Short mmCIF file of C-alpha atoms in Angstrom, two decimals:
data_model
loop_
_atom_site.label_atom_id
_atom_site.label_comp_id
_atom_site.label_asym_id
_atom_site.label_seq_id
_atom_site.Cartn_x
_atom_site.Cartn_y
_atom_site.Cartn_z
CA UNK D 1 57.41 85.95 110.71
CA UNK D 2 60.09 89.07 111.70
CA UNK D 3 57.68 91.04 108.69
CA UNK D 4 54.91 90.76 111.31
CA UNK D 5 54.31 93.73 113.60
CA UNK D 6 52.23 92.56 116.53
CA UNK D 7 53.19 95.21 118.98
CA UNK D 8 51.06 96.20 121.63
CA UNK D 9 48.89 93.15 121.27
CA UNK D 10 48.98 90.75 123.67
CA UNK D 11 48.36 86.80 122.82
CA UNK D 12 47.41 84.33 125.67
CA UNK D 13 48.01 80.43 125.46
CA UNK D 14 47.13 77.14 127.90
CA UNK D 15 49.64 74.66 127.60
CA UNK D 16 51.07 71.76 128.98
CA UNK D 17 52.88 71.91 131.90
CA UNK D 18 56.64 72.07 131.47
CA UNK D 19 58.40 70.31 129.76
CA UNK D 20 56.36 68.04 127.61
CA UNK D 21 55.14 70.38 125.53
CA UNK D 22 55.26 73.11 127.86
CA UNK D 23 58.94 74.02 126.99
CA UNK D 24 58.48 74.23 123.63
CA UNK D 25 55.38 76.78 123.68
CA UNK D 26 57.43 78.96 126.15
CA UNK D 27 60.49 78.72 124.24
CA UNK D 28 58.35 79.99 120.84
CA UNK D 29 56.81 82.53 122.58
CA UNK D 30 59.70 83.96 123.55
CA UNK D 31 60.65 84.21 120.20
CA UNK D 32 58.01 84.91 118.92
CA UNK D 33 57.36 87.89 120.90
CA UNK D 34 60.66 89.10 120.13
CA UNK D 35 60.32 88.79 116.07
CA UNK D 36 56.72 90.34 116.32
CA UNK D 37 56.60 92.64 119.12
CA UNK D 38 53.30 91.26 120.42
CA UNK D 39 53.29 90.14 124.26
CA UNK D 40 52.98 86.03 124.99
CA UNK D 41 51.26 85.23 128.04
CA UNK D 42 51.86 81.11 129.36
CA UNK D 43 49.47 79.40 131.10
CA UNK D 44 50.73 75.98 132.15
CA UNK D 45 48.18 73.14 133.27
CA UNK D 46 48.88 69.48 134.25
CA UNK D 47 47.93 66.88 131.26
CA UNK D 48 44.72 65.77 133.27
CA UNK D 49 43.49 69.55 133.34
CA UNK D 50 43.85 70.19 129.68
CA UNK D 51 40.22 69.71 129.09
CA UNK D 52 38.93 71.12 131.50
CA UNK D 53 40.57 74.33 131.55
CA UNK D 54 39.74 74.73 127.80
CA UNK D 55 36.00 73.24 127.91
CA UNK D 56 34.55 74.87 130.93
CA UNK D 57 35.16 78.37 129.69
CA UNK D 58 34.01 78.00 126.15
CA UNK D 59 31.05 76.30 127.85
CA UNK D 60 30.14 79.05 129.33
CA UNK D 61 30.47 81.35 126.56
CA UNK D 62 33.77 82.46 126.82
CA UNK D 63 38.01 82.15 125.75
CA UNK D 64 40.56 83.45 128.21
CA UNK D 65 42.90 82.13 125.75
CA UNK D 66 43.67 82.46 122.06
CA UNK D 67 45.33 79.13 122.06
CA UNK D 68 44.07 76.03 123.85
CA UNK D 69 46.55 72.78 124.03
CA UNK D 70 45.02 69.29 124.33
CA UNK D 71 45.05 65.66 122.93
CA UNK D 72 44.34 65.60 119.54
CA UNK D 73 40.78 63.61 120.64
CA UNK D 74 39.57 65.97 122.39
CA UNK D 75 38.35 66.88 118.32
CA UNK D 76 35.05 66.00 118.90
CA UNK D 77 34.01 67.90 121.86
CA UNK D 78 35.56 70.95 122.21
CA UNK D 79 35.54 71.46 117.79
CA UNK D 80 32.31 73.53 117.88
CA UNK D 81 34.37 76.36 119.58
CA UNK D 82 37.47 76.14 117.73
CA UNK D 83 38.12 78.39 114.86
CA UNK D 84 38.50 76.12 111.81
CA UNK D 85 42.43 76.39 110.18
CA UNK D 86 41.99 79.55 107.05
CA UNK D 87 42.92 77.95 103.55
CA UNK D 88 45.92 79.57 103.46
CA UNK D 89 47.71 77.71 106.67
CA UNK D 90 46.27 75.02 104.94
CA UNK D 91 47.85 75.19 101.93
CA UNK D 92 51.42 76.55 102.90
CA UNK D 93 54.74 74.45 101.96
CA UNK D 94 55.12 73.38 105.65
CA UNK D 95 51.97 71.91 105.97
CA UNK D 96 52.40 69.20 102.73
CA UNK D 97 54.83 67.63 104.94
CA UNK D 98 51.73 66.45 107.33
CA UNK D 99 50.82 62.85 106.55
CA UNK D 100 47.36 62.40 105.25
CA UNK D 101 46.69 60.57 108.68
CA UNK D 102 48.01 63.27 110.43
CA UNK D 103 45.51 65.74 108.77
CA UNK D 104 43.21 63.24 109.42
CA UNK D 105 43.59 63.37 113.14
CA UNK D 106 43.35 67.19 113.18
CA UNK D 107 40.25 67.47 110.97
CA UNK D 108 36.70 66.71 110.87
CA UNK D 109 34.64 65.53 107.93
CA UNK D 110 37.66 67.76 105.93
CA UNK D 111 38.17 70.50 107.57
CA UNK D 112 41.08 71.18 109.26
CA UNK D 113 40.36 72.12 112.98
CA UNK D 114 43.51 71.41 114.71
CA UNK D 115 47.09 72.75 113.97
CA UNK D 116 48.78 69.32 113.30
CA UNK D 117 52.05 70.09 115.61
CA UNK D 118 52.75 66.60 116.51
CA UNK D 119 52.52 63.66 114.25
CA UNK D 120 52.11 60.58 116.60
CA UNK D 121 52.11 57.02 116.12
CA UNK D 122 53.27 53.92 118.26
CA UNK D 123 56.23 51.86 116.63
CA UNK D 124 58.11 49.13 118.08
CA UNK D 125 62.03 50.41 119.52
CA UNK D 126 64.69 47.60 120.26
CA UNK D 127 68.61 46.69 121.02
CA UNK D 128 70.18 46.47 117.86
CA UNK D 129 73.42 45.25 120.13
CA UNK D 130 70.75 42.41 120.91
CA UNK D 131 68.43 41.71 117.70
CA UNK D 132 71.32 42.00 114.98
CA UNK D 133 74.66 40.64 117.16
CA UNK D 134 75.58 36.90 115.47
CA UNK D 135 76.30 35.93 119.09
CA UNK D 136 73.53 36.63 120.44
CA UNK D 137 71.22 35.06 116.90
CA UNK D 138 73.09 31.74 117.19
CA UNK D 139 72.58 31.12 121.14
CA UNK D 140 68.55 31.97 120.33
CA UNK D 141 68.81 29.61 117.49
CA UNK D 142 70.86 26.98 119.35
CA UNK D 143 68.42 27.31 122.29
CA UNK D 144 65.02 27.56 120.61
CA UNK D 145 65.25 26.76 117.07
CA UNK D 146 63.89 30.02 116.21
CA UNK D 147 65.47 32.77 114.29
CA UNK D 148 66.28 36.01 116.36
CA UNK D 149 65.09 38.89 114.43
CA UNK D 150 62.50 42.07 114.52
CA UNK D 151 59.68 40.59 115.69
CA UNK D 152 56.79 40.60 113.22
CA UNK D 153 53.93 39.49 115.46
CA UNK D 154 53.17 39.91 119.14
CA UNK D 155 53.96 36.70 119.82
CA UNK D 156 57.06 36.88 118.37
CA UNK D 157 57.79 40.12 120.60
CA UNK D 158 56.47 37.52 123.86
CA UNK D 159 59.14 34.73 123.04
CA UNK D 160 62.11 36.78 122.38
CA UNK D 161 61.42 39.05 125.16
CA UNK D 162 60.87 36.70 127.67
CA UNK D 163 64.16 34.76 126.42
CA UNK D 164 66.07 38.08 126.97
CA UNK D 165 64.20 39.10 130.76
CA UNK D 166 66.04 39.03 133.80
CA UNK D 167 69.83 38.45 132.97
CA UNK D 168 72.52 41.16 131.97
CA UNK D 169 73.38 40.91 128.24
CA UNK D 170 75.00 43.88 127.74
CA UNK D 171 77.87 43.40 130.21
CA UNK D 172 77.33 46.68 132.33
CA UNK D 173 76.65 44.55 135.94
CA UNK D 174 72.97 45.24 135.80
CA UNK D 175 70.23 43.03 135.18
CA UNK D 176 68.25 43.87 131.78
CA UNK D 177 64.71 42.79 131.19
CA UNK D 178 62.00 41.74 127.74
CA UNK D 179 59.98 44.81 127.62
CA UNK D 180 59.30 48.28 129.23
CA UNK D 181 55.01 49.24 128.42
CA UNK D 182 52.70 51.86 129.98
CA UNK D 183 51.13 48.96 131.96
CA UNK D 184 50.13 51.43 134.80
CA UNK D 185 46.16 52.11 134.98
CA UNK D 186 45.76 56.34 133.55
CA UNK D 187 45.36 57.96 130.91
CA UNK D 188 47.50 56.53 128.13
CA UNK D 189 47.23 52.89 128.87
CA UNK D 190 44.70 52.19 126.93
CA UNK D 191 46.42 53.34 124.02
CA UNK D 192 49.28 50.35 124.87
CA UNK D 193 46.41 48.06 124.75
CA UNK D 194 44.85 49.12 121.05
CA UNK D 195 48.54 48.83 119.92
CA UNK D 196 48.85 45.08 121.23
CA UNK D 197 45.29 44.75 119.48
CA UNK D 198 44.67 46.27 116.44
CA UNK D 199 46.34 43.62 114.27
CA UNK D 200 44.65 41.13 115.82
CA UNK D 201 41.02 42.81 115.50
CA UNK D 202 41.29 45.35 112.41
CA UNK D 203 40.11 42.99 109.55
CA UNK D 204 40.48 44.28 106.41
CA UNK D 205 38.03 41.80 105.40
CA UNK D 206 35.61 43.22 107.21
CA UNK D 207 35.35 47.01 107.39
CA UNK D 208 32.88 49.29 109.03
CA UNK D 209 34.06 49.44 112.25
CA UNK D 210 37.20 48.47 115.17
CA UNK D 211 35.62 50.06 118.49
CA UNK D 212 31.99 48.94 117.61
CA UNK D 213 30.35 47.59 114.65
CA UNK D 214 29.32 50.73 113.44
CA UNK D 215 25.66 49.42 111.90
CA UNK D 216 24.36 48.14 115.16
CA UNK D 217 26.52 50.06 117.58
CA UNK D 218 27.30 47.06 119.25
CA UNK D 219 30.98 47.06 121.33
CA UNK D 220 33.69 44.72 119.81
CA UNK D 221 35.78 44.93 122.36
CA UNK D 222 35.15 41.59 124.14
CA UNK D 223 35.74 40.05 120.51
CA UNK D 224 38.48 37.14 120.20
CA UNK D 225 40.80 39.62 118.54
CA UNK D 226 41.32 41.63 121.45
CA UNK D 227 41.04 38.86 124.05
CA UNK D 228 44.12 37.32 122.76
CA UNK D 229 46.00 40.71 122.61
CA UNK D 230 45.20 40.36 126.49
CA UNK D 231 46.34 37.05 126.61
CA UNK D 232 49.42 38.42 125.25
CA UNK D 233 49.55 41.12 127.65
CA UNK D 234 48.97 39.70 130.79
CA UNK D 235 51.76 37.05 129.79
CA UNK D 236 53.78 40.33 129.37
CA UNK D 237 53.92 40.86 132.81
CA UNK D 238 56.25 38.28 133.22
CA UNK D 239 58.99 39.63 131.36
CA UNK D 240 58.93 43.53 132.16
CA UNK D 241 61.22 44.73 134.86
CA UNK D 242 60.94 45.05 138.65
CA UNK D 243 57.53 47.77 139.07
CA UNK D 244 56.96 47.37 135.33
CA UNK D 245 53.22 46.61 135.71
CA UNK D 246 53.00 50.28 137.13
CA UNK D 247 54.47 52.33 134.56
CA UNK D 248 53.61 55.08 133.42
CA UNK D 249 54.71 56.91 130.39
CA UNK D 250 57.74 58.80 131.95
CA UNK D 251 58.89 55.37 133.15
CA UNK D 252 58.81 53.75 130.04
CA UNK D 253 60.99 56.29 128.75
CA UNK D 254 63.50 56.00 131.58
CA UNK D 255 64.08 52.39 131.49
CA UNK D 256 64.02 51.91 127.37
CA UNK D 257 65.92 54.75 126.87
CA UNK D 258 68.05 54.51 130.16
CA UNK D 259 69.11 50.82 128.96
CA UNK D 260 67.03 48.50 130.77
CA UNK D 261 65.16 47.20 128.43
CA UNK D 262 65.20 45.06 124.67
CA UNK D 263 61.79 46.40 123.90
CA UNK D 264 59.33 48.89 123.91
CA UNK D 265 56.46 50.87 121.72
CA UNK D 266 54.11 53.60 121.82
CA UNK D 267 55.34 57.29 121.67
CA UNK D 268 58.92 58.16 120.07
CA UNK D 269 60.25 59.86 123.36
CA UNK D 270 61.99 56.27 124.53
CA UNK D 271 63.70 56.25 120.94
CA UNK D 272 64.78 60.09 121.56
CA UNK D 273 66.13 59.74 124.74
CA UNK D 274 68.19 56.43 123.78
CA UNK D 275 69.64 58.69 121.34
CA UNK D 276 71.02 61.42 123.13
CA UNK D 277 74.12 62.56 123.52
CA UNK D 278 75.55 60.96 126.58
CA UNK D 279 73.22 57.85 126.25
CA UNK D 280 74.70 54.76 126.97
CA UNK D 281 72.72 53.12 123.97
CA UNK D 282 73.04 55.92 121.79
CA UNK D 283 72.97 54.84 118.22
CA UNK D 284 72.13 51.18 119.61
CA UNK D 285 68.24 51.24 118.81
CA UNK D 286 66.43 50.41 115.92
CA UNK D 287 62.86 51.49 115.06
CA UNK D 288 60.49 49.49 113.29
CA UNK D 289 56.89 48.87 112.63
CA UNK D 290 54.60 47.84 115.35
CA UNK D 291 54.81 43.90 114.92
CA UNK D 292 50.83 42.20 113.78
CA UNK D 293 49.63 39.38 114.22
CA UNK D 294 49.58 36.01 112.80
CA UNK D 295 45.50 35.87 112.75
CA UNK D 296 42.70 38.13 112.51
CA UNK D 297 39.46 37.86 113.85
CA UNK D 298 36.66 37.67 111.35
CA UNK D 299 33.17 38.95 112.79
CA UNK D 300 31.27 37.81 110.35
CA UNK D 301 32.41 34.41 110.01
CA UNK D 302 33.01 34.24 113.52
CA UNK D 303 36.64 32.32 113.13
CA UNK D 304 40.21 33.66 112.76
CA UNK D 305 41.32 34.09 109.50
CA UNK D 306 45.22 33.09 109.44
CA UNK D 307 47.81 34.40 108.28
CA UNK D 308 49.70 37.57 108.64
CA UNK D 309 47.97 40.93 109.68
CA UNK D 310 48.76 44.39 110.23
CA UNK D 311 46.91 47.25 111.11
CA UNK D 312 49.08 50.50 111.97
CA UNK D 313 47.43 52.61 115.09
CA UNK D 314 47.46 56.42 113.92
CA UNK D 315 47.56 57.04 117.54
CA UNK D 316 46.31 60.38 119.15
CA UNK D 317 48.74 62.91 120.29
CA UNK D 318 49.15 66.66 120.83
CA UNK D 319 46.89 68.84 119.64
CA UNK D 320 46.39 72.67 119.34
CA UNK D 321 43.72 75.03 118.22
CA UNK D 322 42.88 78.76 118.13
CA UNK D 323 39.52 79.50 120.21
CA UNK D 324 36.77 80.82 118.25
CA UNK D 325 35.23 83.61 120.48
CA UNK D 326 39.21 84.42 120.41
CA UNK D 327 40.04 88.00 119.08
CA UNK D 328 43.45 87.63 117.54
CA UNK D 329 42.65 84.66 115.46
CA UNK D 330 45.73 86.30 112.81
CA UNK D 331 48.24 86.45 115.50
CA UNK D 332 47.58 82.89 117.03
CA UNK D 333 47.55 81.15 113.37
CA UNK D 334 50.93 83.24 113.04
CA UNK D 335 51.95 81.91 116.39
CA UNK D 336 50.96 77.98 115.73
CA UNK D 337 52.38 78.08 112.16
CA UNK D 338 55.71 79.65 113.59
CA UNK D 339 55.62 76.64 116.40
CA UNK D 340 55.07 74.23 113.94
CA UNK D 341 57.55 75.44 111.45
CA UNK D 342 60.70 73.19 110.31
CA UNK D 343 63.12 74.50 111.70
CA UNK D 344 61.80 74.52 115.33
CA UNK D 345 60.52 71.59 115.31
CA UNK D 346 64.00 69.40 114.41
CA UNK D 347 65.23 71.28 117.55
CA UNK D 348 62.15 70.61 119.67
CA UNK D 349 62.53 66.53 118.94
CA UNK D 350 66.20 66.26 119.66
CA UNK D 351 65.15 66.70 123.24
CA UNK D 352 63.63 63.31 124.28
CA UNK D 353 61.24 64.67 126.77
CA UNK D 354 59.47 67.26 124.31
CA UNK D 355 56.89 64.47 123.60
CA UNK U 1 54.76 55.87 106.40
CA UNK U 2 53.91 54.32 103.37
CA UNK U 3 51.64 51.43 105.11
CA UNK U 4 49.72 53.84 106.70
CA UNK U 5 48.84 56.72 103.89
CA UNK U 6 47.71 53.71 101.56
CA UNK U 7 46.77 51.26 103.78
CA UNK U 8 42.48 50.63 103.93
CA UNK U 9 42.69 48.57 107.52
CA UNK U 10 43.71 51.79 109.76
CA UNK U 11 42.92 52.14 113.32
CA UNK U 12 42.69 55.83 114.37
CA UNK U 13 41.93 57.08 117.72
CA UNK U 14 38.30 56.93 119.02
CA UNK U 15 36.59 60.66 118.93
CA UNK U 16 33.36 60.32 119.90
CA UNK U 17 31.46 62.00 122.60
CA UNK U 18 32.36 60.19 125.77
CA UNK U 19 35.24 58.91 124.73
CA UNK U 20 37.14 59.62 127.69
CA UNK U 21 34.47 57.48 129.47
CA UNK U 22 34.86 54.49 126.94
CA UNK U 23 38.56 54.98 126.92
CA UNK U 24 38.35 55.08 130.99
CA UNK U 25 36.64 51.72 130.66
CA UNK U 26 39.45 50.01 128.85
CA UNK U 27 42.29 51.41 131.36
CA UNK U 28 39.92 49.84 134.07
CA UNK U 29 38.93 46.43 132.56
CA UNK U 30 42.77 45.85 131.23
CA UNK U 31 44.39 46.64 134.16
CA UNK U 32 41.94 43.67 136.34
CA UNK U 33 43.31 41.59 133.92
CA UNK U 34 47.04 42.54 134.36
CA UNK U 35 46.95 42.22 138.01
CA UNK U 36 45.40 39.27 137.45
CA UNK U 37 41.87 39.65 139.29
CA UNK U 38 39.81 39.09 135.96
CA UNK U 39 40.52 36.55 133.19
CA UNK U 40 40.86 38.65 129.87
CA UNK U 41 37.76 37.44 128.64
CA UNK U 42 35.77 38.12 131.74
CA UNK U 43 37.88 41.46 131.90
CA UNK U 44 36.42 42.71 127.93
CA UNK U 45 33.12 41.37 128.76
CA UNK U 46 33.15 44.02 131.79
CA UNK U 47 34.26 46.55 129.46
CA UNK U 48 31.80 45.30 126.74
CA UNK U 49 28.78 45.89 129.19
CA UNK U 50 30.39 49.15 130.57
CA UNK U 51 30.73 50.50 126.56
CA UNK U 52 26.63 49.09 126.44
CA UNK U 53 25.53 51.81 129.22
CA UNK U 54 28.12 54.50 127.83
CA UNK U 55 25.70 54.34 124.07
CA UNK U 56 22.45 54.31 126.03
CA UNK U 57 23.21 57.52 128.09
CA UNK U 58 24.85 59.31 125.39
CA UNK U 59 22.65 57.74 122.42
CA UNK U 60 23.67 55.21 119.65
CA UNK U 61 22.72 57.47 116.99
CA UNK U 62 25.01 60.15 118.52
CA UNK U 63 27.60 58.13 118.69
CA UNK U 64 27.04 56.24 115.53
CA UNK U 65 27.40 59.91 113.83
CA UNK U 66 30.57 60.49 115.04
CA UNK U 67 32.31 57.32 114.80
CA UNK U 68 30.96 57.22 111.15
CA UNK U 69 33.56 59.56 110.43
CA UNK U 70 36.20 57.92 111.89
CA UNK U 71 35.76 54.81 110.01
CA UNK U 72 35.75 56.48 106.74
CA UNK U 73 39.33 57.06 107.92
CA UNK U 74 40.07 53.46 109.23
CA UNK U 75 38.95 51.91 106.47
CA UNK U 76 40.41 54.98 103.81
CA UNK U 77 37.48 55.66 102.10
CA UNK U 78 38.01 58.33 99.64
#
């Protein structure tokens, strides 16, 4: 990137609005400006705006910025003004460590239209002090007859949480509670809830749709599958802490990764922040898969078929993309593939709220 | 990371047009149910019906197109 000699050119990006996000494209720009010579210009927007401010101009015929930021579903609409990723960004040594379902989510029908810069999926974080302490395995055992262990089905995840809500069991004179979850009605709740569901509704036996039966068009989501993942839910309730029912992402986050919690899924920033330095569970969480379910439903049978099922949730998650209409299409690959690059990005995830 | 690159029973976001609008539905339908206003059935059968008038504005076939490609990735066809 320091061979590159952008100087007098000036690049213009819409981000997120500090820090998720937001820190990291001010922080590259810096840099980059400095190895390249061009000038960066920041525009920060609040998540909700994203679309807007990215949509309503190319709409209209026009880019004000080089580089729009976004959710990585936003691939649909906005793709038709987006300048698709040149074969050789494609093909370059950083990019082969993208999962195939990571290229997936930033492509359409194969071609790459989205800079993958944030591989997302949901995964299931817990108290190893809890889940793998003999004490702690013997009481569950003594008291339930079950074995105390990663939970491998949401009902699973239920019993033990609820069993470990509302009393302190890591000695530090505060109450501790089963589960923190974006319960709170917005924007990324109902990604919680196709989490809690997919295991029970993703049939392997029975492809060709999740969301709708994709011959007839007809909505599956009032099928048994995701009613019980409901069921589950709403039970969940009962074993989050105080105000639990209304968070939101950031306050997931905070009480997982602040302590206050055994469980909690979706986004890795809960698992980050645990770790930090100066964490009081640092090195004290475990990550796993996303626990199934015991039974699927079957749609075309129209009965559960039992026994175990899993269905991981390639969930949606940043996105970027270089405007078509955009007149510096070389500097802003240059810019997303610097962003992207190793290096940067080990240092971007070591700070929980980058997410 | 294995599962997932190999697995054939994926779920992958919904990217459709209006999917903020069918998304939108779920967030409103789920949270009845957590606050306890709507069963969860009677919750997803709101949503279900929401979902119905979503297709018919936007058009089945539309919709149909673009979900097509999604499930080629849910289901890993190659």
């Amino acid at each position: 990137m320091s061979k590159k000699d952008y100087s007098g050119r000036t690049l213009s990006i819409n981000t997120h609005a500090v820090p998720v996000m937001g820190e990291p494209t001010a922080l590259h720009a810096e840099q980059f400006s400095k190895l390249t010579g061009a000038k960066v210009n920041v525009v920060h927007t609040p998540a909700g705006d994203l679309y807007a401010k990215a949509m309503v101009p190319f709409q209209a015929g026009q880019a004000p910025y080089d580089i729009v930021f976004g959710f990585s579903n936003f691939i649909r609409d906005w793709m038709q003004y987006l300048e698709p990723v040149p074969e050789k960004y494609v093909n370059m040594r950083q990019m082969q460590d993208v999962t195939q379902s990571h290229i997936g989510v930033a492509s359409w029908d194969g071609q790459m239209i989205q800079f993958p810069i944030d591989g997302d999926r949901h995964y299931l974080k817990y108290r190893k002090d809890v889940i793998d302490n003999p004490k702690f395995q013997k009481k569950y055992k003594a008291d339930t007859g079950k074995t105390l262990k990663v939970p491998t089905t949401w009902k699973e995840y239920g019993e033990i949480a609820a069993y470990f809500n509302g009393w302190d069991w890591d000695n530090d004179g505060e109450l501790e509670y089963g589960s923190a979850e974006v319960m709170k009605k917005d924007d990324l709740m109902f990604a919680a809830f196709f989490s809690r569901s997919a295991a029970y509704s993703k049939n392997p036996r029975t492809p060709g749709g999740f969301y709708f039966d994709l011959e007839t068009m007809e909505p599956l989501i009032n099928n048994p599958g995701f009613v019980e993942a409901l069921n589950d839910w709403v039970a969940a309730t009962k074993y989050v802490p105080p105000g639990g029912i209304n968070f939101g992402l950031g306050d997931e986050i905070n009480s997982f990764g602040g302590g206050q919690t055994l469980f909690s899924f979706s986004w890795d920033d809960a698992f980050v922040k645990a770790m930090e330095d100066g964490s009081p569970i640092k090195n004290k969480v475990g990550a796993a898969p996303l626990p199934g379910a015991e039974k699927v439903w079957n749609r075309e049978d129209n009965s559960w078929d039992m026994g175990h099922n899993q269905a991981p949730y390639i969930v949606w998650g940043w996105a970027s993309a270089v405007a078509k209409k955009s007149k510096n299409h070389d500097m802003a690959f240059d810019y997303l593939c610097f962003f992207a690059n190793d290096a940067n990005h080990q240092a971007d995830i070591a700070i929980g709220d980058l997410e | 990371m294995g599962m997932e690159e190999y697995s054939t029973n994926r779920v992958f976001p919904l990217r459709v047009p209006g999917v903020f609008q069918f998304t939108g539905a779920v967030a409103t339908g789920t949270s009845k149910a957590l606050a306890g206003q709507l069963s969860p059935k009677e919750a997803l059968d709101e949503v279900a019906a929401e979902w119905k008038k979503i297709i018919k504005r936007i058009g089945a076939d539309t919709i149909r197109e673009a979900y097509a490609v999604g499930v080629a990735l849910e289901d890993n066809e190659k």
